[in-house]
Amino acid sequence: MKYILRQAATLTFFLLLLYGLALAIASAVPAMRQPGTGGLDTASAANSPFMTEPKYAFLSRSRLDNADDKVILLGASNMLAGFRPARLQGLVPAATIHNLAIGGANITEVSQMVDLVLEAQGSAARRHNVFVIGVWYGLFADDRARWYTPDRHPGDTDLDIERYRYGFYRRTASGPVPLLPSQWLAGGVTLIKPFLLVDRLARDASKALRPARAVAAPAAPASVPGLARQREYLAFWDDYMGGSGRLGEAPFATLQQTVASILAAGGRVLLVDLPLPRWHAGGSPYQTSYRQHWQALQQRLDGTAGVSFFSLRDADQPEDFSDEVHPRPRVAERWAERLAGSLNQVPERLARR
């Protein structure tokens, strides 16, 4: 028995030694170093140790546990493209700007992101949050259309996948259960650096092994998509939303519950009504349904302390969009200026002292 224990101890020692060496190597690789200052930005995920927007958002959130005034932008890819932190930071100097929007997110994933941020924060940090949530009809895609899969009902969101990937959470019948105390998150991220490095090397190797493709010179983008392309975009979103032509009440109830969670933690919320090009807004039945639900939600939240609304609905010129949803960079500058004006208009929006 002593021999077995001695052998087990020796094996454990050498495994820890190897892991320590792997950790030291991973920590020394420049690509594995994440900037420790400034705001978080999921758009920089590809150049970070985390590579993808959901992984970046999930593993970087410990940096939000501080008593600085914080503006945390959430939503889908149009929120990511529309409000670049570098631009917005200069316009809102009283707070640190963080953009944690995730491409393809619906309101369920936005709600999860709010919960994950609050989980990583102490009570003092939570009181300095201003969550800016960008909303439009695509954000309210029903979970059955967005996340359900043939083998799992409901399906995992992109954030759920990151919860389970490195063992930070375990799956249960009642939902994800954290295995690591939130205050140990930063340490946990450090410990998984060897795995992050392996993931990155595997991705880079797969890219290198793919046959090179000829890249044509980029053509000048058309100001507005032609009618055929517009029909393709509208068909895509109809399929994405589930094909019913209308939105349900449940996603809007989720947004209202998310707002309540933020307020209960001491933070504030600014809900931004995002624009679409006129041809898209006029051609989609979901936009009409969205307007009805959105007006009802505004009426329910009207007068709620800590909740503000801001509309960009009038910024709907078709030539200002690069496709059916995303603003051109020069237009994003104007969006940022208008949002900054709303944030700066009432100083109390930025923090509760």
Short mmCIF file of C-alpha atoms in Angstrom, two decimals:
data_model
loop_
_atom_site.label_atom_id
_atom_site.label_comp_id
_atom_site.label_asym_id
_atom_site.label_seq_id
_atom_site.Cartn_x
_atom_site.Cartn_y
_atom_site.Cartn_z
CA MET A 1 0.00 0.00 0.00
CA LYS A 2 2.83 2.39 0.84
CA TYR A 3 4.41 1.63 -2.53
CA ILE A 4 1.17 2.46 -4.34
CA LEU A 5 0.79 5.71 -2.42
CA ARG A 6 4.42 6.63 -3.09
CA GLN A 7 3.98 5.96 -6.81
CA ALA A 8 0.77 7.98 -6.87
CA ALA A 9 2.49 10.88 -5.12
CA THR A 10 5.41 10.74 -7.55
CA LEU A 11 3.07 10.68 -10.55
CA THR A 12 1.06 13.60 -9.13
CA PHE A 13 4.26 15.58 -8.57
CA PHE A 14 5.44 15.11 -12.15
CA LEU A 15 1.99 15.92 -13.56
CA LEU A 16 1.91 19.15 -11.54
CA LEU A 17 5.44 19.91 -12.70
CA LEU A 18 4.46 19.40 -16.34
CA TYR A 19 1.35 21.50 -15.89
CA GLY A 20 3.37 24.25 -14.23
CA LEU A 21 5.77 24.21 -17.17
CA ALA A 22 2.86 24.38 -19.62
CA LEU A 23 1.37 27.27 -17.66
CA ALA A 24 4.67 29.14 -17.67
CA ILE A 25 5.03 28.67 -21.43
CA ALA A 26 1.44 29.76 -22.09
CA SER A 27 1.83 32.83 -19.88
CA ALA A 28 4.99 33.85 -21.72
CA VAL A 29 3.38 33.71 -25.18
CA PRO A 30 2.50 37.29 -26.22
CA ALA A 31 -0.77 36.17 -27.80
CA MET A 32 -1.90 34.86 -24.39
CA ARG A 33 -1.55 38.23 -22.70
CA GLN A 34 -4.68 40.29 -22.30
CA PRO A 35 -4.46 44.06 -21.73
CA GLY A 36 -5.24 44.80 -18.12
CA THR A 37 -6.41 48.39 -18.53
CA GLY A 38 -9.14 50.15 -20.45
CA GLY A 39 -12.57 48.90 -21.36
CA LEU A 40 -13.53 45.43 -22.50
CA ASP A 41 -14.46 45.02 -26.16
CA THR A 42 -15.67 41.75 -27.64
CA ALA A 43 -14.72 43.05 -31.10
CA SER A 44 -11.08 42.50 -30.07
CA ALA A 45 -11.72 38.83 -29.23
CA ALA A 46 -9.86 37.48 -32.28
CA ASN A 47 -6.65 39.18 -31.13
CA SER A 48 -7.06 38.11 -27.51
CA PRO A 49 -6.37 34.76 -25.80
CA PHE A 50 -10.08 33.99 -26.08
CA MET A 51 -10.59 34.20 -29.87
CA THR A 52 -14.41 34.41 -29.92
CA GLU A 53 -16.86 37.01 -28.65
CA PRO A 54 -18.75 34.68 -26.23
CA LYS A 55 -15.54 33.28 -24.75
CA TYR A 56 -14.06 36.78 -24.40
CA ALA A 57 -17.18 38.06 -22.64
CA PHE A 58 -17.43 35.06 -20.34
CA LEU A 59 -13.77 34.89 -19.28
CA SER A 60 -12.96 38.63 -19.14
CA ARG A 61 -15.77 39.81 -16.89
CA SER A 62 -13.77 39.74 -13.63
CA ARG A 63 -12.30 43.08 -14.76
CA LEU A 64 -15.71 44.64 -14.13
CA ASP A 65 -15.44 44.07 -10.38
CA ASN A 66 -14.38 47.58 -9.42
CA ALA A 67 -15.96 50.77 -8.12
CA ASP A 68 -15.35 52.74 -11.31
CA ASP A 69 -18.35 54.14 -13.16
CA LYS A 70 -19.03 51.70 -15.99
CA VAL A 71 -21.11 51.85 -19.17
CA ILE A 72 -21.65 48.25 -20.34
CA LEU A 73 -23.06 47.90 -23.85
CA LEU A 74 -24.99 44.72 -24.63
CA GLY A 75 -26.83 43.39 -27.64
CA ALA A 76 -26.09 41.76 -30.97
CA SER A 77 -23.68 42.58 -33.81
CA ASN A 78 -25.33 45.89 -34.71
CA MET A 79 -24.60 47.07 -31.17
CA LEU A 80 -21.03 45.88 -31.56
CA ALA A 81 -20.55 47.68 -34.88
CA GLY A 82 -22.55 50.76 -33.94
CA PHE A 83 -20.77 51.82 -30.76
CA ARG A 84 -17.02 51.48 -30.74
CA PRO A 85 -15.56 51.98 -27.25
CA ALA A 86 -12.58 54.00 -28.49
CA ARG A 87 -14.94 56.60 -29.95
CA LEU A 88 -17.52 56.54 -27.17
CA GLN A 89 -14.89 56.74 -24.43
CA GLY A 90 -13.76 60.17 -25.55
CA LEU A 91 -17.35 61.37 -25.51
CA VAL A 92 -18.25 59.94 -22.10
CA PRO A 93 -15.14 60.62 -19.96
CA ALA A 94 -16.99 60.13 -16.66
CA ALA A 95 -17.19 56.34 -17.09
CA THR A 96 -15.25 53.43 -18.56
CA ILE A 97 -16.89 52.08 -21.71
CA HIS A 98 -17.20 48.31 -22.13
CA ASN A 99 -18.79 46.72 -25.21
CA LEU A 100 -19.78 43.11 -24.46
CA ALA A 101 -22.21 42.70 -27.36
CA ILE A 102 -22.17 39.27 -29.03
CA GLY A 103 -23.02 38.63 -32.65
CA GLY A 104 -26.22 36.62 -33.04
CA ALA A 105 -27.36 37.20 -29.45
CA ASN A 106 -31.04 37.23 -28.61
CA ILE A 107 -32.55 38.61 -25.40
CA THR A 108 -31.97 35.32 -23.57
CA GLU A 109 -28.22 35.59 -24.14
CA VAL A 110 -28.24 39.30 -23.23
CA SER A 111 -29.99 38.39 -19.99
CA GLN A 112 -27.38 35.70 -19.34
CA MET A 113 -24.62 38.25 -19.91
CA VAL A 114 -26.17 40.58 -17.35
CA ASP A 115 -26.32 37.73 -14.82
CA LEU A 116 -22.70 36.78 -15.52
CA VAL A 117 -21.52 40.36 -15.04
CA LEU A 118 -23.42 40.76 -11.77
CA GLU A 119 -22.13 37.35 -10.60
CA ALA A 120 -18.54 38.52 -11.06
CA GLN A 121 -19.08 41.78 -9.18
CA GLY A 122 -19.31 42.76 -5.56
CA SER A 123 -22.14 44.98 -4.32
CA ALA A 124 -20.05 48.15 -4.62
CA ALA A 125 -19.21 47.48 -8.27
CA ARG A 126 -22.83 46.72 -9.15
CA ARG A 127 -23.96 50.16 -7.98
CA HIS A 128 -21.69 51.76 -10.61
CA ASN A 129 -23.15 49.93 -13.61
CA VAL A 130 -25.05 51.54 -16.45
CA PHE A 131 -26.20 48.80 -18.82
CA VAL A 132 -26.93 50.07 -22.32
CA ILE A 133 -28.99 47.44 -24.16
CA GLY A 134 -29.51 47.84 -27.89
CA VAL A 135 -32.89 46.49 -28.99
CA TRP A 136 -34.54 45.77 -32.34
CA TYR A 137 -36.80 43.03 -33.58
CA GLY A 138 -33.96 40.54 -34.20
CA LEU A 139 -33.03 40.62 -30.51
CA PHE A 140 -36.40 39.08 -29.68
CA ALA A 141 -36.02 35.89 -31.69
CA ASP A 142 -37.75 33.15 -29.75
CA ASP A 143 -35.42 30.67 -28.06
CA ARG A 144 -37.07 27.82 -29.96
CA ALA A 145 -35.99 29.43 -33.22
CA ARG A 146 -32.59 30.67 -32.03
CA TRP A 147 -31.19 28.03 -29.67
CA TYR A 148 -33.17 24.80 -29.82
CA THR A 149 -31.44 21.85 -31.46
CA PRO A 150 -32.70 18.36 -32.39
CA ASP A 151 -30.77 16.75 -29.53
CA ARG A 152 -31.28 19.36 -26.81
CA HIS A 153 -34.41 21.28 -25.82
CA PRO A 154 -33.69 24.03 -25.09
CA GLY A 155 -30.35 24.25 -26.84
CA ASP A 156 -27.28 25.84 -25.32
CA THR A 157 -26.63 29.48 -26.06
CA ASP A 158 -23.11 30.49 -27.07
CA LEU A 159 -22.53 31.60 -23.48
CA ASP A 160 -23.76 28.26 -22.13
CA ILE A 161 -21.16 26.51 -24.26
CA GLU A 162 -18.46 28.65 -22.66
CA ARG A 163 -19.77 27.93 -19.17
CA TYR A 164 -19.19 24.21 -19.70
CA ARG A 165 -16.13 24.26 -21.94
CA TYR A 166 -13.46 24.46 -19.22
CA GLY A 167 -15.48 23.18 -16.28
CA PHE A 168 -16.44 26.51 -14.71
CA TYR A 169 -20.04 25.25 -14.57
CA ARG A 170 -21.73 21.89 -14.62
CA ARG A 171 -24.95 21.07 -16.42
CA THR A 172 -27.98 20.15 -14.31
CA ALA A 173 -31.67 19.61 -14.99
CA SER A 174 -32.39 23.02 -13.44
CA GLY A 175 -29.71 24.86 -15.40
CA PRO A 176 -25.98 25.66 -15.16
CA VAL A 177 -24.44 25.48 -11.68
CA PRO A 178 -21.12 27.27 -11.03
CA LEU A 179 -18.27 25.11 -9.76
CA LEU A 180 -15.86 28.01 -9.20
CA PRO A 181 -16.63 30.88 -6.78
CA SER A 182 -16.97 34.11 -8.75
CA GLN A 183 -14.13 35.75 -6.82
CA TRP A 184 -11.77 33.07 -8.17
CA LEU A 185 -12.66 33.72 -11.81
CA ALA A 186 -9.46 35.59 -12.67
CA GLY A 187 -7.37 32.84 -11.10
CA GLY A 188 -9.35 30.19 -12.96
CA VAL A 189 -8.70 31.97 -16.26
CA THR A 190 -4.98 31.99 -15.48
CA LEU A 191 -5.01 28.25 -14.78
CA ILE A 192 -6.65 27.38 -18.10
CA LYS A 193 -4.10 29.33 -20.17
CA PRO A 194 -2.44 26.13 -21.44
CA PHE A 195 -5.82 24.99 -22.80
CA LEU A 196 -6.45 28.41 -24.34
CA LEU A 197 -3.05 28.21 -26.02
CA VAL A 198 -3.80 24.72 -27.38
CA ASP A 199 -7.14 25.97 -28.72
CA ARG A 200 -5.43 28.89 -30.44
CA LEU A 201 -2.69 26.71 -31.94
CA ALA A 202 -5.30 24.26 -33.23
CA ARG A 203 -7.23 27.09 -34.85
CA ASP A 204 -4.12 28.58 -36.44
CA ALA A 205 -3.00 25.15 -37.67
CA SER A 206 -6.38 24.46 -39.25
CA LYS A 207 -6.18 27.78 -41.07
CA ALA A 208 -2.69 26.98 -42.33
CA LEU A 209 -3.80 23.57 -43.62
CA ARG A 210 -6.72 24.94 -45.59
CA PRO A 211 -5.96 25.50 -49.27
CA ALA A 212 -5.38 29.14 -50.09
CA ARG A 213 -8.14 30.83 -52.02
CA ALA A 214 -7.73 33.61 -54.52
CA VAL A 215 -9.09 36.86 -53.20
CA ALA A 216 -10.64 39.21 -55.69
CA ALA A 217 -10.11 42.93 -55.41
CA PRO A 218 -12.95 44.38 -53.32
CA ALA A 219 -15.62 46.08 -55.33
CA ALA A 220 -17.01 49.40 -54.23
CA PRO A 221 -20.03 48.60 -52.08
CA ALA A 222 -23.39 49.62 -53.46
CA SER A 223 -25.11 52.41 -51.57
CA VAL A 224 -28.30 50.40 -51.16
CA PRO A 225 -28.90 46.69 -51.87
CA GLY A 226 -30.92 45.98 -54.98
CA LEU A 227 -34.43 44.57 -54.78
CA ALA A 228 -33.27 40.99 -55.25
CA ARG A 229 -30.73 41.32 -52.45
CA GLN A 230 -33.30 42.98 -50.21
CA ARG A 231 -35.62 39.99 -50.71
CA GLU A 232 -32.77 37.65 -49.76
CA TYR A 233 -32.12 39.59 -46.56
CA LEU A 234 -35.80 39.61 -45.61
CA ALA A 235 -36.09 35.87 -46.30
CA PHE A 236 -33.05 35.23 -44.11
CA TRP A 237 -34.54 37.11 -41.18
CA ASP A 238 -37.91 35.47 -41.60
CA ASP A 239 -36.22 32.07 -41.30
CA TYR A 240 -33.99 33.28 -38.43
CA MET A 241 -37.02 34.47 -36.46
CA GLY A 242 -38.94 31.23 -36.96
CA GLY A 243 -41.18 32.12 -39.87
CA SER A 244 -44.28 33.19 -37.90
CA GLY A 245 -44.16 36.85 -38.93
CA ARG A 246 -44.76 38.05 -35.37
CA LEU A 247 -43.01 38.26 -32.03
CA GLY A 248 -44.16 36.60 -28.83
CA GLU A 249 -44.57 38.26 -25.45
CA ALA A 250 -42.08 36.01 -23.63
CA PRO A 251 -38.85 37.66 -24.92
CA PHE A 252 -40.12 41.09 -23.86
CA ALA A 253 -40.97 39.70 -20.43
CA THR A 254 -37.37 38.44 -20.27
CA LEU A 255 -36.11 41.95 -21.01
CA GLN A 256 -38.33 43.40 -18.28
CA GLN A 257 -37.04 40.81 -15.80
CA THR A 258 -33.45 41.63 -16.84
CA VAL A 259 -34.06 45.31 -16.20
CA ALA A 260 -35.48 44.44 -12.77
CA SER A 261 -32.34 42.41 -11.94
CA ILE A 262 -30.08 45.33 -12.84
CA LEU A 263 -32.11 47.77 -10.75
CA ALA A 264 -32.24 45.38 -7.78
CA ALA A 265 -28.43 45.21 -7.86
CA GLY A 266 -28.21 49.02 -7.71
CA GLY A 267 -27.39 49.69 -11.36
CA ARG A 268 -29.14 51.63 -14.11
CA VAL A 269 -30.40 50.81 -17.58
CA LEU A 270 -30.56 52.72 -20.85
CA LEU A 271 -32.60 50.94 -23.52
CA VAL A 272 -31.63 51.98 -27.05
CA ASP A 273 -34.13 51.52 -29.88
CA LEU A 274 -31.82 50.71 -32.80
CA PRO A 275 -32.66 51.64 -36.41
CA LEU A 276 -32.97 49.60 -39.56
CA PRO A 277 -32.75 50.84 -43.13
CA ARG A 278 -36.19 51.94 -44.30
CA TRP A 279 -36.55 49.16 -46.84
CA HIS A 280 -35.90 46.54 -44.13
CA ALA A 281 -38.18 48.10 -41.52
CA GLY A 282 -40.93 48.55 -44.09
CA GLY A 283 -40.58 45.09 -45.58
CA SER A 284 -40.54 42.94 -42.44
CA PRO A 285 -43.69 41.99 -40.54
CA TYR A 286 -41.55 41.51 -37.45
CA GLN A 287 -40.87 45.24 -37.29
CA THR A 288 -44.59 45.98 -36.95
CA SER A 289 -44.90 43.35 -34.22
CA TYR A 290 -41.78 44.72 -32.53
CA ARG A 291 -43.25 48.25 -32.44
CA GLN A 292 -46.40 47.02 -30.73
CA HIS A 293 -44.54 45.06 -28.06
CA TRP A 294 -41.94 47.79 -27.62
CA GLN A 295 -44.55 50.49 -26.99
CA ALA A 296 -46.28 48.27 -24.43
CA LEU A 297 -42.97 47.65 -22.65
CA GLN A 298 -42.21 51.37 -22.56
CA GLN A 299 -45.58 52.02 -20.98
CA ARG A 300 -44.94 49.38 -18.32
CA LEU A 301 -41.49 50.80 -17.48
CA ASP A 302 -42.41 54.47 -17.82
CA GLY A 303 -41.43 56.36 -14.70
CA THR A 304 -39.33 53.52 -13.27
CA ALA A 305 -36.37 55.01 -11.39
CA GLY A 306 -33.07 54.05 -13.00
CA VAL A 307 -34.57 53.24 -16.44
CA SER A 308 -34.12 55.51 -19.46
CA PHE A 309 -35.00 55.18 -23.13
CA PHE A 310 -33.17 56.49 -26.18
CA SER A 311 -34.27 56.16 -29.79
CA LEU A 312 -32.19 56.07 -32.96
CA ARG A 313 -35.22 55.06 -34.99
CA ASP A 314 -34.94 58.14 -37.22
CA ALA A 315 -31.40 57.12 -38.37
CA ASP A 316 -32.89 54.88 -41.03
CA GLN A 317 -31.41 56.21 -44.28
CA PRO A 318 -30.70 53.13 -46.43
CA GLU A 319 -27.37 54.47 -47.68
CA ASP A 320 -26.07 54.65 -44.08
CA PHE A 321 -26.05 50.87 -43.72
CA SER A 322 -23.48 48.43 -45.09
CA ASP A 323 -26.13 45.69 -45.29
CA GLU A 324 -29.58 45.14 -43.81
CA VAL A 325 -28.60 45.82 -40.17
CA HIS A 326 -25.10 47.24 -39.62
CA PRO A 327 -24.19 50.93 -39.87
CA ARG A 328 -21.25 52.08 -41.93
CA PRO A 329 -18.24 53.23 -39.85
CA ARG A 330 -18.84 56.92 -40.59
CA VAL A 331 -22.45 56.51 -39.45
CA ALA A 332 -21.39 54.69 -36.29
CA GLU A 333 -19.52 57.90 -35.38
CA ARG A 334 -22.84 59.76 -35.41
CA TRP A 335 -24.57 57.03 -33.44
CA ALA A 336 -21.88 57.28 -30.76
CA GLU A 337 -22.25 61.05 -30.55
CA ARG A 338 -25.98 60.80 -30.08
CA LEU A 339 -25.71 58.05 -27.46
CA ALA A 340 -23.05 60.03 -25.60
CA GLY A 341 -25.38 63.02 -25.52
CA SER A 342 -28.04 60.88 -23.89
CA LEU A 343 -25.61 59.42 -21.35
CA ASN A 344 -24.16 62.81 -20.46
CA GLN A 345 -27.46 64.67 -20.35
CA VAL A 346 -28.28 63.55 -16.82
CA PRO A 347 -25.15 62.90 -14.70
CA GLU A 348 -27.06 60.67 -12.30
CA ARG A 349 -27.37 58.09 -15.09
CA LEU A 350 -23.72 57.25 -14.84
CA ALA A 351 -23.61 56.15 -11.22
CA ARG A 352 -25.28 56.12 -7.86
CA ARG A 353 -22.82 57.65 -5.45
#
